[in-house]
mmCIF file with all atom_site columns, C-alpha atoms in Angstrom:
data_model
loop_
_atom_site.group_PDB
_atom_site.id
_atom_site.type_symbol
_atom_site.label_atom_id
_atom_site.label_alt_id
_atom_site.label_comp_id
_atom_site.label_asym_id
_atom_site.label_entity_id
_atom_site.label_seq_id
_atom_site.pdbx_PDB_ins_code
_atom_site.Cartn_x
_atom_site.Cartn_y
_atom_site.Cartn_z
_atom_site.occupancy
_atom_site.B_iso_or_equiv
_atom_site.pdbx_formal_charge
_atom_site.auth_seq_id
_atom_site.auth_comp_id
_atom_site.auth_asym_id
_atom_site.auth_atom_id
_atom_site.pdbx_PDB_model_num
ATOM 1   C CA . MET A 1 1   ? 165.174 114.030 -1.471 1.00 72.00 ? 1   MET A CA 1
ATOM 2   C CA . ALA A 1 2   ? 165.907 110.332 -1.147 1.00 87.00 ? 2   ALA A CA 1
ATOM 3   C CA . ILE A 1 3   ? 162.840 108.232 -0.397 1.00 91.00 ? 3   ILE A CA 1
ATOM 4   C CA . ILE A 1 4   ? 163.688 104.919 1.268  1.00 90.00 ? 4   ILE A CA 1
ATOM 5   C CA . LYS A 1 5   ? 161.195 102.038 1.306  1.00 93.00 ? 5   LYS A CA 1
ATOM 6   C CA . LEU A 1 6   ? 161.124 99.694  4.309  1.00 93.00 ? 6   LEU A CA 1
ATOM 7   C CA . GLN A 1 7   ? 159.346 96.368  4.205  1.00 92.00 ? 7   GLN A CA 1
ATOM 8   C CA . GLY A 1 8   ? 159.903 93.217  6.213  1.00 86.00 ? 8   GLY A CA 1
ATOM 9   C CA . GLU A 1 9   ? 158.441 89.781  5.490  1.00 87.00 ? 9   GLU A CA 1
ATOM 10  C CA . LYS A 1 10  ? 155.396 90.410  7.690  1.00 88.00 ? 10  LYS A CA 1
ATOM 11  C CA . GLU A 1 11  ? 154.677 93.686  5.880  1.00 92.00 ? 11  GLU A CA 1
ATOM 12  C CA . LYS A 1 12  ? 154.960 91.988  2.477  1.00 92.00 ? 12  LYS A CA 1
ATOM 13  C CA . GLN A 1 13  ? 152.304 89.481  3.580  1.00 93.00 ? 13  GLN A CA 1
ATOM 14  C CA . GLN A 1 14  ? 150.056 92.316  4.806  1.00 93.00 ? 14  GLN A CA 1
ATOM 15  C CA . GLY A 1 15  ? 150.511 94.362  1.641  1.00 95.00 ? 15  GLY A CA 1
ATOM 16  C CA . ILE A 1 16  ? 152.015 97.372  3.392  1.00 96.00 ? 16  ILE A CA 1
ATOM 17  C CA . TYR A 1 17  ? 155.325 99.172  3.411  1.00 96.00 ? 17  TYR A CA 1
ATOM 18  C CA . TYR A 1 18  ? 156.837 102.209 5.069  1.00 96.00 ? 18  TYR A CA 1
ATOM 19  C CA . GLU A 1 19  ? 158.786 105.007 3.467  1.00 95.00 ? 19  GLU A CA 1
ATOM 20  C CA . PHE A 1 20  ? 160.692 108.047 4.651  1.00 93.00 ? 20  PHE A CA 1
ATOM 21  C CA . ASP A 1 21  ? 162.938 110.752 3.259  1.00 93.00 ? 21  ASP A CA 1
ATOM 22  C CA . SER A 1 22  ? 166.495 109.931 4.315  1.00 86.00 ? 22  SER A CA 1
ATOM 23  C CA . SER A 1 23  ? 167.522 113.561 3.838  1.00 91.00 ? 23  SER A CA 1
ATOM 24  C CA . SER A 1 24  ? 164.951 114.784 6.374  1.00 92.00 ? 24  SER A CA 1
ATOM 25  C CA . THR A 1 25  ? 165.833 115.991 9.857  1.00 92.00 ? 25  THR A CA 1
ATOM 26  C CA . PRO A 1 26  ? 165.152 113.452 12.617 1.00 93.00 ? 26  PRO A CA 1
ATOM 27  C CA . LEU A 1 27  ? 162.195 114.164 14.901 1.00 91.00 ? 27  LEU A CA 1
ATOM 28  C CA . GLY A 1 28  ? 164.323 113.076 17.827 1.00 88.00 ? 28  GLY A CA 1
ATOM 29  C CA . GLU A 1 29  ? 167.069 110.841 19.095 1.00 88.00 ? 29  GLU A CA 1
ATOM 30  C CA . GLY A 1 30  ? 167.276 108.587 22.122 1.00 84.00 ? 30  GLY A CA 1
ATOM 31  C CA . GLY A 1 31  ? 169.407 105.844 23.540 1.00 86.00 ? 31  GLY A CA 1
ATOM 32  C CA . MET A 1 32  ? 168.262 103.240 20.995 1.00 90.00 ? 32  MET A CA 1
ATOM 33  C CA . GLY A 1 33  ? 168.070 105.247 17.793 1.00 94.00 ? 33  GLY A CA 1
ATOM 34  C CA . LYS A 1 34  ? 166.865 108.181 15.740 1.00 95.00 ? 34  LYS A CA 1
ATOM 35  C CA . VAL A 1 35  ? 163.198 108.796 14.947 1.00 95.00 ? 35  VAL A CA 1
ATOM 36  C CA . TYR A 1 36  ? 162.035 110.058 11.550 1.00 95.00 ? 36  TYR A CA 1
ATOM 37  C CA . ARG A 1 37  ? 158.677 111.031 10.139 1.00 96.00 ? 37  ARG A CA 1
ATOM 38  C CA . GLY A 1 38  ? 157.510 108.492 7.588  1.00 97.00 ? 38  GLY A CA 1
ATOM 39  C CA . ARG A 1 39  ? 154.428 107.076 5.909  1.00 97.00 ? 39  ARG A CA 1
ATOM 40  C CA . ARG A 1 40  ? 152.670 103.729 6.065  1.00 97.00 ? 40  ARG A CA 1
ATOM 41  C CA . ILE A 1 41  ? 151.299 102.751 2.663  1.00 97.00 ? 41  ILE A CA 1
ATOM 42  C CA . ASN A 1 42  ? 148.758 100.033 1.988  1.00 97.00 ? 42  ASN A CA 1
ATOM 43  C CA . ILE A 1 43  ? 149.495 98.592  -1.472 1.00 95.00 ? 43  ILE A CA 1
ATOM 44  C CA . HIS A 1 44  ? 145.937 97.316  -1.969 1.00 95.00 ? 44  HIS A CA 1
ATOM 45  C CA . THR A 1 45  ? 143.897 100.320 -0.809 1.00 95.00 ? 45  THR A CA 1
ATOM 46  C CA . HIS A 1 46  ? 146.530 103.027 -1.441 1.00 94.00 ? 46  HIS A CA 1
ATOM 47  C CA . GLU A 1 47  ? 145.686 104.356 2.020  1.00 96.00 ? 47  GLU A CA 1
ATOM 48  C CA . THR A 1 48  ? 148.545 106.293 3.603  1.00 97.00 ? 48  THR A CA 1
ATOM 49  C CA . ARG A 1 49  ? 149.161 107.279 7.198  1.00 97.00 ? 49  ARG A CA 1
ATOM 50  C CA . ASP A 1 50  ? 151.901 109.388 8.744  1.00 97.00 ? 50  ASP A CA 1
ATOM 51  C CA . VAL A 1 51  ? 154.007 107.395 11.213 1.00 98.00 ? 51  VAL A CA 1
ATOM 52  C CA . ALA A 1 52  ? 157.133 107.674 13.338 1.00 97.00 ? 52  ALA A CA 1
ATOM 53  C CA . ILE A 1 53  ? 159.953 105.307 12.360 1.00 97.00 ? 53  ILE A CA 1
ATOM 54  C CA . LYS A 1 54  ? 162.738 104.655 14.842 1.00 96.00 ? 54  LYS A CA 1
ATOM 55  C CA . PHE A 1 55  ? 165.966 103.641 13.146 1.00 95.00 ? 55  PHE A CA 1
ATOM 56  C CA . MET A 1 56  ? 167.734 101.646 15.806 1.00 96.00 ? 56  MET A CA 1
ATOM 57  C CA . PHE A 1 57  ? 171.468 102.122 16.153 1.00 95.00 ? 57  PHE A CA 1
ATOM 58  C CA . THR A 1 58  ? 173.714 99.322  14.932 1.00 91.00 ? 58  THR A CA 1
ATOM 59  C CA . GLY A 1 59  ? 175.621 97.381  17.534 1.00 91.00 ? 59  GLY A CA 1
ATOM 60  C CA . LEU A 1 60  ? 172.894 97.341  20.172 1.00 95.00 ? 60  LEU A CA 1
ATOM 61  C CA . PRO A 1 61  ? 172.916 94.254  22.411 1.00 95.00 ? 61  PRO A CA 1
ATOM 62  C CA . PRO A 1 62  ? 170.459 91.484  21.451 1.00 95.00 ? 62  PRO A CA 1
ATOM 63  C CA . THR A 1 63  ? 168.523 92.065  24.694 1.00 94.00 ? 63  THR A CA 1
ATOM 64  C CA . VAL A 1 64  ? 167.840 95.667  23.671 1.00 94.00 ? 64  VAL A CA 1
ATOM 65  C CA . ILE A 1 65  ? 166.704 94.593  20.191 1.00 95.00 ? 65  ILE A CA 1
ATOM 66  C CA . GLN A 1 66  ? 164.407 91.984  21.766 1.00 95.00 ? 66  GLN A CA 1
ATOM 67  C CA . ARG A 1 67  ? 162.943 94.537  24.199 1.00 91.00 ? 67  ARG A CA 1
ATOM 68  C CA . ALA A 1 68  ? 162.253 96.923  21.299 1.00 93.00 ? 68  ALA A CA 1
ATOM 69  C CA . GLU A 1 69  ? 160.553 94.117  19.357 1.00 95.00 ? 69  GLU A CA 1
ATOM 70  C CA . ASP A 1 70  ? 158.466 93.149  22.388 1.00 92.00 ? 70  ASP A CA 1
ATOM 71  C CA . GLU A 1 71  ? 157.368 96.771  22.878 1.00 91.00 ? 71  GLU A CA 1
ATOM 72  C CA . ALA A 1 72  ? 156.576 97.204  19.178 1.00 93.00 ? 72  ALA A CA 1
ATOM 73  C CA . ASN A 1 73  ? 154.322 94.139  19.287 1.00 92.00 ? 73  ASN A CA 1
ATOM 74  C CA . ILE A 1 74  ? 152.105 95.545  22.040 1.00 93.00 ? 74  ILE A CA 1
ATOM 75  C CA . ARG A 1 75  ? 148.784 96.164  20.324 1.00 90.00 ? 75  ARG A CA 1
ATOM 76  C CA . ILE A 1 76  ? 146.733 98.262  22.722 1.00 93.00 ? 76  ILE A CA 1
ATOM 77  C CA . GLN A 1 77  ? 144.635 101.154 21.485 1.00 93.00 ? 77  GLN A CA 1
ATOM 78  C CA . HIS A 1 78  ? 144.151 103.729 24.222 1.00 95.00 ? 78  HIS A CA 1
ATOM 79  C CA . ASP A 1 79  ? 143.900 107.524 24.207 1.00 94.00 ? 79  ASP A CA 1
ATOM 80  C CA . ASN A 1 80  ? 146.886 107.817 26.553 1.00 95.00 ? 80  ASN A CA 1
ATOM 81  C CA . LEU A 1 81  ? 149.241 105.368 24.842 1.00 95.00 ? 81  LEU A CA 1
ATOM 82  C CA . VAL A 1 82  ? 151.106 105.660 21.571 1.00 95.00 ? 82  VAL A CA 1
ATOM 83  C CA . GLU A 1 83  ? 149.857 103.105 19.044 1.00 95.00 ? 83  GLU A CA 1
ATOM 84  C CA . MET A 1 84  ? 152.590 100.652 18.100 1.00 95.00 ? 84  MET A CA 1
ATOM 85  C CA . MET A 1 85  ? 152.450 99.537  14.472 1.00 94.00 ? 85  MET A CA 1
ATOM 86  C CA . GLY A 1 86  ? 155.340 97.180  13.986 1.00 92.00 ? 86  GLY A CA 1
ATOM 87  C CA . PHE A 1 87  ? 158.905 96.014  14.257 1.00 95.00 ? 87  PHE A CA 1
ATOM 88  C CA . LEU A 1 88  ? 160.883 95.595  11.061 1.00 94.00 ? 88  LEU A CA 1
ATOM 89  C CA . ALA A 1 89  ? 164.077 93.637  10.539 1.00 92.00 ? 89  ALA A CA 1
ATOM 90  C CA . VAL A 1 90  ? 165.280 94.714  7.098  1.00 88.00 ? 90  VAL A CA 1
ATOM 91  C CA . GLU A 1 91  ? 168.165 92.932  5.404  1.00 84.00 ? 91  GLU A CA 1
ATOM 92  C CA . SER A 1 92  ? 170.435 94.813  3.043  1.00 79.00 ? 92  SER A CA 1
ATOM 93  C CA . LYS A 1 93  ? 173.669 94.044  1.250  1.00 75.00 ? 93  LYS A CA 1
ATOM 94  C CA . MET A 1 94  ? 176.608 96.272  2.044  1.00 74.00 ? 94  MET A CA 1
ATOM 95  C CA . PRO A 1 95  ? 178.996 97.372  -0.744 1.00 79.00 ? 95  PRO A CA 1
ATOM 96  C CA . ASN A 1 96  ? 181.473 94.710  0.432  1.00 82.00 ? 96  ASN A CA 1
ATOM 97  C CA . GLY A 1 97  ? 178.814 91.989  -0.055 1.00 80.00 ? 97  GLY A CA 1
ATOM 98  C CA . VAL A 1 98  ? 178.128 91.425  3.635  1.00 83.00 ? 98  VAL A CA 1
ATOM 99  C CA . THR A 1 99  ? 174.454 91.178  4.584  1.00 85.00 ? 99  THR A CA 1
ATOM 100 C CA . SER A 1 100 ? 173.379 93.564  7.305  1.00 86.00 ? 100 SER A CA 1
ATOM 101 C CA . ILE A 1 101 ? 170.146 93.660  9.307  1.00 90.00 ? 101 ILE A CA 1
ATOM 102 C CA . ARG A 1 102 ? 168.735 97.026  10.415 1.00 92.00 ? 102 ARG A CA 1
ATOM 103 C CA . TYR A 1 103 ? 165.946 97.182  12.969 1.00 95.00 ? 103 TYR A CA 1
ATOM 104 C CA . HIS A 1 104 ? 163.091 99.683  13.004 1.00 96.00 ? 104 HIS A CA 1
ATOM 105 C CA . VAL A 1 105 ? 160.178 100.366 15.338 1.00 96.00 ? 105 VAL A CA 1
ATOM 106 C CA . VAL A 1 106 ? 157.104 101.975 13.767 1.00 97.00 ? 106 VAL A CA 1
ATOM 107 C CA . SER A 1 107 ? 154.483 103.813 15.776 1.00 96.00 ? 107 SER A CA 1
ATOM 108 C CA . GLU A 1 108 ? 151.765 106.375 15.496 1.00 96.00 ? 108 GLU A CA 1
ATOM 109 C CA . LEU A 1 109 ? 153.143 109.842 14.750 1.00 96.00 ? 109 LEU A CA 1
ATOM 110 C CA . LEU A 1 110 ? 152.462 112.138 17.676 1.00 95.00 ? 110 LEU A CA 1
ATOM 111 C CA . ILE A 1 111 ? 152.299 115.878 17.014 1.00 94.00 ? 111 ILE A CA 1
ATOM 112 C CA . GLY A 1 112 ? 152.858 117.779 20.217 1.00 95.00 ? 112 GLY A CA 1
ATOM 113 C CA . VAL A 1 113 ? 155.324 118.698 22.916 1.00 96.00 ? 113 VAL A CA 1
ATOM 114 C CA . SER A 1 114 ? 156.975 116.579 25.598 1.00 95.00 ? 114 SER A CA 1
ATOM 115 C CA . LEU A 1 115 ? 156.035 117.165 29.204 1.00 97.00 ? 115 LEU A CA 1
ATOM 116 C CA . SER A 1 116 ? 159.659 118.078 29.964 1.00 96.00 ? 116 SER A CA 1
ATOM 117 C CA . ASP A 1 117 ? 159.581 120.803 27.283 1.00 97.00 ? 117 ASP A CA 1
ATOM 118 C CA . LEU A 1 118 ? 156.156 121.998 28.428 1.00 97.00 ? 118 LEU A CA 1
ATOM 119 C CA . MET A 1 119 ? 157.505 122.518 31.945 1.00 96.00 ? 119 MET A CA 1
ATOM 120 C CA . GLN A 1 120 ? 160.162 124.775 30.380 1.00 97.00 ? 120 GLN A CA 1
ATOM 121 C CA . GLY A 1 121 ? 157.442 126.896 28.754 1.00 97.00 ? 121 GLY A CA 1
ATOM 122 C CA . VAL A 1 122 ? 157.342 125.271 25.312 1.00 98.00 ? 122 VAL A CA 1
ATOM 123 C CA . CYS A 1 123 ? 153.749 124.983 24.071 1.00 98.00 ? 123 CYS A CA 1
ATOM 124 C CA . THR A 1 124 ? 154.410 124.449 20.366 1.00 97.00 ? 124 THR A CA 1
ATOM 125 C CA . ASP A 1 125 ? 155.248 121.439 18.239 1.00 93.00 ? 125 ASP A CA 1
ATOM 126 C CA . GLN A 1 126 ? 158.495 121.146 16.248 1.00 88.00 ? 126 GLN A CA 1
ATOM 127 C CA . SER A 1 127 ? 156.963 123.214 13.446 1.00 90.00 ? 127 SER A CA 1
ATOM 128 C CA . GLY A 1 128 ? 156.130 126.053 15.828 1.00 94.00 ? 128 GLY A CA 1
ATOM 129 C CA . ASN A 1 129 ? 152.382 125.402 15.867 1.00 96.00 ? 129 ASN A CA 1
ATOM 130 C CA . LEU A 1 130 ? 150.669 126.079 19.174 1.00 97.00 ? 130 LEU A CA 1
ATOM 131 C CA . ILE A 1 131 ? 149.265 123.011 20.948 1.00 96.00 ? 131 ILE A CA 1
ATOM 132 C CA . PRO A 1 132 ? 146.202 124.467 22.725 1.00 96.00 ? 132 PRO A CA 1
ATOM 133 C CA . PHE A 1 133 ? 146.046 121.766 25.412 1.00 96.00 ? 133 PHE A CA 1
ATOM 134 C CA . ALA A 1 134 ? 149.748 122.329 26.125 1.00 97.00 ? 134 ALA A CA 1
ATOM 135 C CA . GLN A 1 135 ? 149.068 126.031 26.622 1.00 97.00 ? 135 GLN A CA 1
ATOM 136 C CA . THR A 1 136 ? 146.185 125.201 28.975 1.00 97.00 ? 136 THR A CA 1
ATOM 137 C CA . LEU A 1 137 ? 148.389 122.813 30.962 1.00 97.00 ? 137 LEU A CA 1
ATOM 138 C CA . TYR A 1 138 ? 151.244 125.312 31.117 1.00 98.00 ? 138 TYR A CA 1
ATOM 139 C CA . ASN A 1 139 ? 148.904 127.976 32.472 1.00 98.00 ? 139 ASN A CA 1
ATOM 140 C CA . LEU A 1 140 ? 147.708 125.456 35.068 1.00 97.00 ? 140 LEU A CA 1
ATOM 141 C CA . TYR A 1 141 ? 151.331 124.554 35.891 1.00 97.00 ? 141 TYR A CA 1
ATOM 142 C CA . ASN A 1 142 ? 151.985 128.210 36.732 1.00 97.00 ? 142 ASN A CA 1
ATOM 143 C CA . SER A 1 143 ? 148.707 128.986 38.504 1.00 98.00 ? 143 SER A CA 1
ATOM 144 C CA . ASP A 1 144 ? 147.880 125.737 40.332 1.00 98.00 ? 144 ASP A CA 1
ATOM 145 C CA . PRO A 1 145 ? 150.784 123.230 40.330 1.00 97.00 ? 145 PRO A CA 1
ATOM 146 C CA . GLU A 1 146 ? 148.845 120.665 42.376 1.00 98.00 ? 146 GLU A CA 1
ATOM 147 C CA . GLN A 1 147 ? 145.952 120.600 39.920 1.00 98.00 ? 147 GLN A CA 1
ATOM 148 C CA . PHE A 1 148 ? 148.465 120.439 37.046 1.00 98.00 ? 148 PHE A CA 1
ATOM 149 C CA . ALA A 1 149 ? 150.077 117.361 38.632 1.00 97.00 ? 149 ALA A CA 1
ATOM 150 C CA . VAL A 1 150 ? 146.706 115.694 39.222 1.00 97.00 ? 150 VAL A CA 1
ATOM 151 C CA . THR A 1 151 ? 145.606 116.364 35.625 1.00 97.00 ? 151 THR A CA 1
ATOM 152 C CA . VAL A 1 152 ? 148.798 114.942 34.123 1.00 97.00 ? 152 VAL A CA 1
ATOM 153 C CA . LEU A 1 153 ? 149.009 111.980 36.497 1.00 96.00 ? 153 LEU A CA 1
ATOM 154 C CA . LYS A 1 154 ? 145.423 110.898 35.817 1.00 97.00 ? 154 LYS A CA 1
ATOM 155 C CA . LYS A 1 155 ? 146.136 110.677 32.097 1.00 96.00 ? 155 LYS A CA 1
ATOM 156 C CA . VAL A 1 156 ? 149.509 108.959 32.553 1.00 96.00 ? 156 VAL A CA 1
ATOM 157 C CA . LEU A 1 157 ? 148.102 106.463 35.056 1.00 96.00 ? 157 LEU A CA 1
ATOM 158 C CA . SER A 1 158 ? 145.179 105.726 32.754 1.00 97.00 ? 158 SER A CA 1
ATOM 159 C CA . GLY A 1 159 ? 147.620 104.601 30.063 1.00 95.00 ? 159 GLY A CA 1
ATOM 160 C CA . ILE A 1 160 ? 149.772 102.658 32.524 1.00 95.00 ? 160 ILE A CA 1
ATOM 161 C CA . MET A 1 161 ? 146.710 100.872 33.901 1.00 96.00 ? 161 MET A CA 1
ATOM 162 C CA . ALA A 1 162 ? 145.721 99.807  30.385 1.00 95.00 ? 162 ALA A CA 1
ATOM 163 C CA . LEU A 1 163 ? 149.226 98.358  29.917 1.00 94.00 ? 163 LEU A CA 1
ATOM 164 C CA . HIS A 1 164 ? 149.173 96.597  33.278 1.00 94.00 ? 164 HIS A CA 1
ATOM 165 C CA . ASP A 1 165 ? 145.691 95.208  32.639 1.00 95.00 ? 165 ASP A CA 1
ATOM 166 C CA . ALA A 1 166 ? 147.111 93.611  29.482 1.00 93.00 ? 166 ALA A CA 1
ATOM 167 C CA . GLY A 1 167 ? 150.093 92.206  31.410 1.00 92.00 ? 167 GLY A CA 1
ATOM 168 C CA . TYR A 1 168 ? 152.769 94.747  30.443 1.00 91.00 ? 168 TYR A CA 1
ATOM 169 C CA . ILE A 1 169 ? 155.018 96.907  32.592 1.00 88.00 ? 169 ILE A CA 1
ATOM 170 C CA . HIS A 1 170 ? 156.248 100.270 31.277 1.00 85.00 ? 170 HIS A CA 1
ATOM 171 C CA . ARG A 1 171 ? 159.906 100.692 32.160 1.00 80.00 ? 171 ARG A CA 1
ATOM 172 C CA . ASP A 1 172 ? 160.676 104.195 30.924 1.00 82.00 ? 172 ASP A CA 1
ATOM 173 C CA . ILE A 1 173 ? 158.263 106.737 32.347 1.00 90.00 ? 173 ILE A CA 1
ATOM 174 C CA . ASP A 1 174 ? 159.727 110.207 32.517 1.00 91.00 ? 174 ASP A CA 1
ATOM 175 C CA . PRO A 1 175 ? 158.699 113.701 31.356 1.00 95.00 ? 175 PRO A CA 1
ATOM 176 C CA . SER A 1 176 ? 160.601 113.370 28.073 1.00 90.00 ? 176 SER A CA 1
ATOM 177 C CA . ASN A 1 177 ? 158.478 110.292 27.171 1.00 89.00 ? 177 ASN A CA 1
ATOM 178 C CA . ILE A 1 178 ? 155.128 111.907 27.931 1.00 95.00 ? 178 ILE A CA 1
ATOM 179 C CA . MET A 1 179 ? 153.642 113.823 25.002 1.00 96.00 ? 179 MET A CA 1
ATOM 180 C CA . ILE A 1 180 ? 151.018 116.532 25.126 1.00 96.00 ? 180 ILE A CA 1
ATOM 181 C CA . THR A 1 181 ? 149.292 116.367 21.745 1.00 93.00 ? 181 THR A CA 1
ATOM 182 C CA . LYS A 1 182 ? 146.633 118.196 19.771 1.00 84.00 ? 182 LYS A CA 1
#
């Protein structure tokens, strides 16, 4: 077990830091990086909260880094949107003395199953625990596909409307980015 602490300048000012176990298995991987389970720790209150930490790949174009930072700074709380908690630029010295900057996006940790997996019959989270709402939706998917689509679309559109009302446009809506949670 190797616990790594992440803290940018903004987090130092707020009295918080993030940590994760670098030997843990990633929760997932996408085009911009790998996502790990971590914790947000408030130094003053000792309050902790489980979070998802995306470790962005090195060598990404500056436009991709900027888009990730912009997305991480969206502060909308809505039942049908993941809560974004921060964007960290963490400097570290390499063994050869060169300073490197690694970028991380921190968000609420969602426990559930993606819509794409649900449509393949998966109704459990990564630990194998049944997600009751996923089971209900999967049964609806098989028995009444139109009602299934209406149910899912209402929730997705509710989140998208909240983003649009705040002036944002979501550019990556697909079944693998829609989570069915507890």
